Short mmCIF file of C-alpha atoms in Angstrom, two decimals:
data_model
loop_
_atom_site.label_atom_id
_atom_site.label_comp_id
_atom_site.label_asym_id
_atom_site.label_seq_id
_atom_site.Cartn_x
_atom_site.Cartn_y
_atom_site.Cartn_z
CA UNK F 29 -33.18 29.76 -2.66
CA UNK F 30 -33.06 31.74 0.63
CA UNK F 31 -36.98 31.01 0.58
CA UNK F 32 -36.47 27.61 3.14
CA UNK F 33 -37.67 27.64 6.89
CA UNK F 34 -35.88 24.29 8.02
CA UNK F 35 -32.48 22.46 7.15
CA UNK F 36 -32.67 19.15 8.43
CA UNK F 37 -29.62 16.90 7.67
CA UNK F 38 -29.98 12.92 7.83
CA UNK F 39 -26.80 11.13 8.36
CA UNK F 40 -27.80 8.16 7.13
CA UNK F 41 -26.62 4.34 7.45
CA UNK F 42 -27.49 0.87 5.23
CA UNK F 43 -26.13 -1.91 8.21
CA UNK F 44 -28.42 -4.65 8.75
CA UNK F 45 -31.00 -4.65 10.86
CA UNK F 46 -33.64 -2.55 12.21
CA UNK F 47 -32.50 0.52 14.57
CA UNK F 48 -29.01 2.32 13.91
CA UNK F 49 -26.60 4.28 15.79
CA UNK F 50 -25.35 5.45 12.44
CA UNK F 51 -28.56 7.52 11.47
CA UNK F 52 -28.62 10.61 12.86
CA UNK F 53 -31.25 13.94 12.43
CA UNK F 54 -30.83 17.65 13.29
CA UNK F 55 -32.41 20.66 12.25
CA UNK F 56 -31.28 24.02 11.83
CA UNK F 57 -33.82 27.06 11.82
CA UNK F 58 -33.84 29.93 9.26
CA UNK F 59 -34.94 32.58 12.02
CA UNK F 60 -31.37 31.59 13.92
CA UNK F 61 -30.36 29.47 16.74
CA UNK F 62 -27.66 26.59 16.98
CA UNK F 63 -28.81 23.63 14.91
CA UNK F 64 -30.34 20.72 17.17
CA UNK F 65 -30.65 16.86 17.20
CA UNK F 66 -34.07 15.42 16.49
CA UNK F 67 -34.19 12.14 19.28
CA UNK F 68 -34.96 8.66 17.75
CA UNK F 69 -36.64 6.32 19.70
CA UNK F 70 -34.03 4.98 21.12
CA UNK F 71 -32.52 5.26 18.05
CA UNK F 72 -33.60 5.41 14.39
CA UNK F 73 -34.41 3.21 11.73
CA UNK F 74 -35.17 3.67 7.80
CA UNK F 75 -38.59 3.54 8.22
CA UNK F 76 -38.22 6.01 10.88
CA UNK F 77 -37.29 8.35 8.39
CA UNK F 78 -38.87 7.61 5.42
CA UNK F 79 -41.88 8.54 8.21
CA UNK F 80 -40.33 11.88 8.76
CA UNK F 81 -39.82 12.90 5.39
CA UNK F 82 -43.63 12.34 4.90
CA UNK F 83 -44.19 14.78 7.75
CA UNK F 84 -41.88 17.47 7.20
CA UNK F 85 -42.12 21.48 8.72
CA UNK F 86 -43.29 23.46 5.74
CA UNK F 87 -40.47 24.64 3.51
CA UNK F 88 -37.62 22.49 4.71
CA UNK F 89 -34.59 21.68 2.58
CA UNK F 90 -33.34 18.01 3.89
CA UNK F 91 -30.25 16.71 3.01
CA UNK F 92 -29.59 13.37 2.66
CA UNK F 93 -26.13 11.54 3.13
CA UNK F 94 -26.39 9.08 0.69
CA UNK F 95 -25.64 8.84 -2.96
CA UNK F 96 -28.60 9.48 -4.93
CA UNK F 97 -27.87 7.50 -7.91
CA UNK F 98 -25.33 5.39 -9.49
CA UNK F 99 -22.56 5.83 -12.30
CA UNK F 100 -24.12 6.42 -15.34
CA UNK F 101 -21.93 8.80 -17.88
CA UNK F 102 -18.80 6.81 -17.51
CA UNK F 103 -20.03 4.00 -19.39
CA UNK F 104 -23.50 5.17 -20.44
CA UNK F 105 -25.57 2.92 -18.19
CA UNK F 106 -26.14 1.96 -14.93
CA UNK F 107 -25.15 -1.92 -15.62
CA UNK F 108 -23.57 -1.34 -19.06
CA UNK F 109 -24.23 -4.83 -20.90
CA UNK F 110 -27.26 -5.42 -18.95
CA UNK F 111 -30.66 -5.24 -21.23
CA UNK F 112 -33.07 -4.31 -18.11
CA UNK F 113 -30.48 -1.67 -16.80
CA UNK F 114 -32.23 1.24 -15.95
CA UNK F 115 -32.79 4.99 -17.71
CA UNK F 116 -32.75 7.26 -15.30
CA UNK F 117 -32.41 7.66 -11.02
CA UNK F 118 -36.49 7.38 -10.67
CA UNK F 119 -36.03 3.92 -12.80
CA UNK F 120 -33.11 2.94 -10.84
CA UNK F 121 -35.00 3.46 -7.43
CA UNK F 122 -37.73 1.37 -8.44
CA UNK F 123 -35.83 -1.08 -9.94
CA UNK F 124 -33.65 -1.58 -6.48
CA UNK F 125 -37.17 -1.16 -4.22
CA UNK F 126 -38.69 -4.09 -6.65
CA UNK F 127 -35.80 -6.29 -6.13
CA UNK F 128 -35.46 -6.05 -2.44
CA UNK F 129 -39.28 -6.22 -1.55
CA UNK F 130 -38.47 -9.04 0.92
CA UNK F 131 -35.88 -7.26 2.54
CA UNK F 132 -36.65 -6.17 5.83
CA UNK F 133 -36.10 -3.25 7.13
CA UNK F 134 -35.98 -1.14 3.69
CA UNK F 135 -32.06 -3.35 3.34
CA UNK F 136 -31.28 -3.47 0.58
CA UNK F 137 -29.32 -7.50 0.61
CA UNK F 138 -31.26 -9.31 -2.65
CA UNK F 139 -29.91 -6.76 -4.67
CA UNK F 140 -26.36 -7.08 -4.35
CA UNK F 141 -26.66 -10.75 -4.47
CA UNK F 142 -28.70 -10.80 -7.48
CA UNK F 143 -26.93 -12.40 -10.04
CA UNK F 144 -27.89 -9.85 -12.51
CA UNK F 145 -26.08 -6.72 -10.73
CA UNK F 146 -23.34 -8.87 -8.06
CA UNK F 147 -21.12 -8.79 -11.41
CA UNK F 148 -21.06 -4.81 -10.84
CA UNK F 149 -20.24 -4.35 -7.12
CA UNK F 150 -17.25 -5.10 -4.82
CA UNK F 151 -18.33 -7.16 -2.33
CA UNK F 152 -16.82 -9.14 0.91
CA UNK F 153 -14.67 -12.23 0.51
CA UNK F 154 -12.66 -10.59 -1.82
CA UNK F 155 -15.66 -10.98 -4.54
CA UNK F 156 -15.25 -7.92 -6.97
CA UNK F 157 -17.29 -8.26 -9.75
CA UNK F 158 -15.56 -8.02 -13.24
CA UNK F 159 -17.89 -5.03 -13.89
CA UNK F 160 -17.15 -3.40 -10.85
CA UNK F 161 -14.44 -1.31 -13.03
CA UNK F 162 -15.43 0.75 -16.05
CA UNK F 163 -12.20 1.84 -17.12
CA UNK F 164 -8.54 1.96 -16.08
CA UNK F 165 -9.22 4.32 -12.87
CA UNK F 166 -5.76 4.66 -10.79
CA UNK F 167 -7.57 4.76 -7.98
CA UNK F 168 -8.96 1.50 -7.80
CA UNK F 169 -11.97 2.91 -5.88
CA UNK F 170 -14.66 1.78 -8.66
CA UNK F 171 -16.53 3.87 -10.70
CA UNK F 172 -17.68 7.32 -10.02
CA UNK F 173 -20.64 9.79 -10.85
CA UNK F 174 -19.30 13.25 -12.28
CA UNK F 175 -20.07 14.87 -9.33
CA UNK F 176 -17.77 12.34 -7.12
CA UNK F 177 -15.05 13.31 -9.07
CA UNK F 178 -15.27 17.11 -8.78
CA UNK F 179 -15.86 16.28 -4.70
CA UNK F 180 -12.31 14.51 -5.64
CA UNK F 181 -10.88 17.76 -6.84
CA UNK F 182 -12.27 19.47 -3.78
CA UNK F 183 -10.12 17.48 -1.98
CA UNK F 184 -12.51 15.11 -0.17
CA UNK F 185 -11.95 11.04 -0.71
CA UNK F 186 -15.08 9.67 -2.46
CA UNK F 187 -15.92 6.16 -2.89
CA UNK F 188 -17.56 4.19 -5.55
CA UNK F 189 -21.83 3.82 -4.79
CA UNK F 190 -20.73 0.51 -6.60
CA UNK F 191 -18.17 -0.77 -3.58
CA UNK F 192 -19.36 -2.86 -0.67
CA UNK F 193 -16.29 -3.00 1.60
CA UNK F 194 -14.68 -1.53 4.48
CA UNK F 195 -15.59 1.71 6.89
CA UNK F 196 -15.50 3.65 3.08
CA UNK F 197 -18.33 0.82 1.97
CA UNK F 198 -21.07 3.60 0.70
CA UNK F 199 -22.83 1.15 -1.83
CA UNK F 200 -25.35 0.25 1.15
CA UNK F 201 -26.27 3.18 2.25
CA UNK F 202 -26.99 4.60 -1.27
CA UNK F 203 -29.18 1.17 -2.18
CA UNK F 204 -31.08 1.45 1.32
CA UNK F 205 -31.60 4.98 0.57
CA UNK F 206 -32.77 4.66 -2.71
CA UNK F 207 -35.49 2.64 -1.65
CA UNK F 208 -36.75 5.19 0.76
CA UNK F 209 -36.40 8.00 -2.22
CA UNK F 210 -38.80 6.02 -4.18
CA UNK F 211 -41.26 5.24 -1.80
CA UNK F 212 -41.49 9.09 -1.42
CA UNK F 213 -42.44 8.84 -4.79
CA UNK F 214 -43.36 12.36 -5.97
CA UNK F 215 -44.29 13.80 -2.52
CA UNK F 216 -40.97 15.66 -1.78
CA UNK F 217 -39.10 16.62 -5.09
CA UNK F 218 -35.32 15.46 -4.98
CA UNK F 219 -33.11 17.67 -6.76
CA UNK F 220 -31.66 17.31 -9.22
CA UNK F 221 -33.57 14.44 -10.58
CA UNK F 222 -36.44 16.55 -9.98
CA UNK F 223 -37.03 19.96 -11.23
CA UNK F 224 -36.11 22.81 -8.81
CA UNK F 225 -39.85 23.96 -7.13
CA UNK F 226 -40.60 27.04 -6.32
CA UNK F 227 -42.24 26.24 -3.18
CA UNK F 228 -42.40 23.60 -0.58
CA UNK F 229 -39.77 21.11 0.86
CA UNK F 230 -36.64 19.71 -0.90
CA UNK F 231 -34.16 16.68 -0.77
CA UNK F 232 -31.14 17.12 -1.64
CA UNK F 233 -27.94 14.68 -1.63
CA UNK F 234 -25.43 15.83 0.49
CA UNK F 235 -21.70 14.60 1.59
CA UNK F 236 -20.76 15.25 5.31
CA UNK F 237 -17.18 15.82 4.37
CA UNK F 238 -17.93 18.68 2.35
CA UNK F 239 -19.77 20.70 5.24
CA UNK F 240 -16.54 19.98 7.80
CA UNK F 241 -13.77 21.35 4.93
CA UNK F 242 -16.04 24.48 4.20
CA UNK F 243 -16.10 24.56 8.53
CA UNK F 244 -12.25 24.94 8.74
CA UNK F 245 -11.55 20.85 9.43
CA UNK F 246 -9.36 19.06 7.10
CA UNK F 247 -10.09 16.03 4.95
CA UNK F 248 -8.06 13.82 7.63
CA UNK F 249 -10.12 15.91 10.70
CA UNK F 250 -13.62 15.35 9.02
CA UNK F 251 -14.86 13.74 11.75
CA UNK F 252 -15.88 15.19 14.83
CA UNK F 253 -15.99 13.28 18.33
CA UNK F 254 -16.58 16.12 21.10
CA UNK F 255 -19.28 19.18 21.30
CA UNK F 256 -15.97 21.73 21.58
CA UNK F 257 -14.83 20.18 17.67
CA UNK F 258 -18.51 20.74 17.04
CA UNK F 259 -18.72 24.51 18.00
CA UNK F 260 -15.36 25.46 16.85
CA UNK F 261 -16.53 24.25 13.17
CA UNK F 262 -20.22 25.90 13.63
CA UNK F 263 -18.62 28.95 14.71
CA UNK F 264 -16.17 28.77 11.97
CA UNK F 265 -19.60 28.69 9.91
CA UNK F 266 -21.29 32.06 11.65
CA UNK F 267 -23.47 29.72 13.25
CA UNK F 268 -24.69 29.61 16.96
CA UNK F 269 -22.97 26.79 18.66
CA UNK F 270 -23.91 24.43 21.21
CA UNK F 271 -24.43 24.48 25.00
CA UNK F 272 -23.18 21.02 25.53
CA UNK F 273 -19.56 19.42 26.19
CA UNK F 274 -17.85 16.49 26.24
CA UNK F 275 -18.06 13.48 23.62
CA UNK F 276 -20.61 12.91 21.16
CA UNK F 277 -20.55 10.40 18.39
CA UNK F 278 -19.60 11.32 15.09
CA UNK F 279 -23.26 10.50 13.12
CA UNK F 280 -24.72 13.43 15.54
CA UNK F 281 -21.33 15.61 15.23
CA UNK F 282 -21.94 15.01 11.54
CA UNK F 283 -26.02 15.65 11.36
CA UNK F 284 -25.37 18.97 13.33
CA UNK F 285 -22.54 20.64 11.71
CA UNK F 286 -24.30 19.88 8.20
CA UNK F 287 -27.83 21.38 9.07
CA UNK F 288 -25.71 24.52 10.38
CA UNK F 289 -23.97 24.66 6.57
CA UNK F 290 -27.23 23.74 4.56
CA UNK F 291 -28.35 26.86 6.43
CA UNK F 292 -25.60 29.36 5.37
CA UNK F 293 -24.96 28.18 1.78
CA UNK F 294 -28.70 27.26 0.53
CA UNK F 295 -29.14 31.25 -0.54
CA UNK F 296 -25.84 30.56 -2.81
CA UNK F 297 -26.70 30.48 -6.73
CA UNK F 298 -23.19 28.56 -7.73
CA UNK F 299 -24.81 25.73 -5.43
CA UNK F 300 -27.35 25.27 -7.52
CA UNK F 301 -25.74 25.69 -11.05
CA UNK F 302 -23.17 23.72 -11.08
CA UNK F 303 -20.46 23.24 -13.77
CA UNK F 304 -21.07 19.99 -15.55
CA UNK F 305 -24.59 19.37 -14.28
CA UNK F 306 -26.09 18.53 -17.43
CA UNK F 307 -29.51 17.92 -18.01
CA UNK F 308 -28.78 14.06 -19.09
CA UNK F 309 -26.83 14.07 -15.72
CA UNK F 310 -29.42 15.33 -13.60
CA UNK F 311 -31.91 12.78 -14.61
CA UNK F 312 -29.50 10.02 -14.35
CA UNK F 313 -26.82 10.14 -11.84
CA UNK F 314 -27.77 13.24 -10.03
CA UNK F 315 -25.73 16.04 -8.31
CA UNK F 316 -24.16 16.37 -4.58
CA UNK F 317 -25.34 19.80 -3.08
CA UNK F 318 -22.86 22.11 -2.61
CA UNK F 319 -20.05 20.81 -4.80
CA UNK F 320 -20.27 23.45 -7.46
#
């Protein structure tokens, strides 16, 4: 899979409203250089990107920081009990797109309130649904796809797609980007939902914590708040680092450092053959690139 000309990683964000700090693009080139942020205008918004992804340099591989899917083998369904729950990711997508088509701003609000799927998620107020636990999980964090766990095992702290609550809240940002994934519809594959192409762009999921432990930082150092925490973990990656100094915020810290890694580890087999990515898991809850 060497055969990409672009990396662009989105650190993405599903707050309210229209424009985010939290969403942050850079690009890395194949050819060499240090990775670079892509300017929003002032800043960036879901439709922003769901524009970008439309308009992509040929052959890029974009990773997405989002969870592609939710829990599916765990209990064998999306909503287990629920008779509309979906099949697969694609059916999922639409489903949550459907649901929140008065939702501005591609939010993603009407579905976590609907009283169909509220029952499933941990929300604020101390509401957690009394499907928001599958099993008898220790951890307490909710339910988790199978590749959460093996991030788990990797040493990183994943959080249930199903939980709604605190600065570890991911269930928003997964929704939010699910709607953007399926109003791609079939223009940009996103693996592994999709078969692997042999040509042309790619999405892939991608966790931001993964790219700083394989760039020397630990799981309590993850995030990056200065340009000199950002070029000690590109160079830790062989990559070119940055001219700049000083602070910078972690979204762009984040964005940067993980277009750098998508660059150096996309030509890796294992990435893309990981143990326990079955074909049923594929089509339902998807994979996290990298965590192989």
């Amino acid at each position: 899979m060497t055969r990409f000309r672009h990396f662009l990683a989105v650190d993405w964000s599903g707050a309210a409203g229209e424009r985010h700090k939290g969403i942050a693009l850079a690009i890395a080139e194949a050819r060499g250089g240090p990775p670079v942020l892509l300017p929003g205008c002032p800043s960036w918004s879901r439709t922003d990107v769901l524009a970008a992804s439309l308009d992509l340099p040929e052959d890029t591989l974009v990773g997405v920081d989002l969870g592609i899917s939710l829990p599916f083998a765990d209990c064998g369904a999306f909503f287990p009990g629920l008779p509309e729950s979906p099949p697969d990711a694609r059916s999922l997508w639409a489903l949550v797109d459907r649901v929140c088509a008065q939702d501005d701003h591609l939010a993603a609000s009407a579905f976590v309130d609907d009283p169909r799927f509220a029952p499933y998620f941990r929300r604020h107020g101390g509401r957690e649904g009394e499907r928001f636990r599958c099993d008898d999980a220790a951890h307490g964090r909710g339910r988790f796809r199978v590749t959460e766990a093996r991030q788990a095992e990797l040493g990183c702290k994943p959080y249930s797609n199903f939980n709604l609550v605190g600065a570890a809240q991911v269930g928003k940002s997964s929704l939010t980007g699910m709607r953007v994934l399926h109003r791609l519809g079939d223009r940009v594959p996103v693996w592994p939902v999709d078969p692997l192409p042999d040509s042309g762009s790619l999405i892939v999921e991608i966790y931001t914590a993964l790219a700083a432990l394989e760039a020397g930082r630990s799981a309590s150092r993850s995030k990056m708040r200065s340009y000199e925490e950002v070029n000690g973990a590109l160079a830790t990656l062989g990559s070119p680092t940055l001219a700049q100094t000083g602070p910078i915020d972690d979204h762009s810290a984040d964005a940067l450092l993980t277009a750098a890694w998508l660059r150096k580890v996309a030509g890796e087999p294992a990435r893309w053959n990981p143990a326990g990515l079955t074909p049923e898991i594929a089509r339902t809850e998807g994979w996290t690139f990298g965590v192989a």
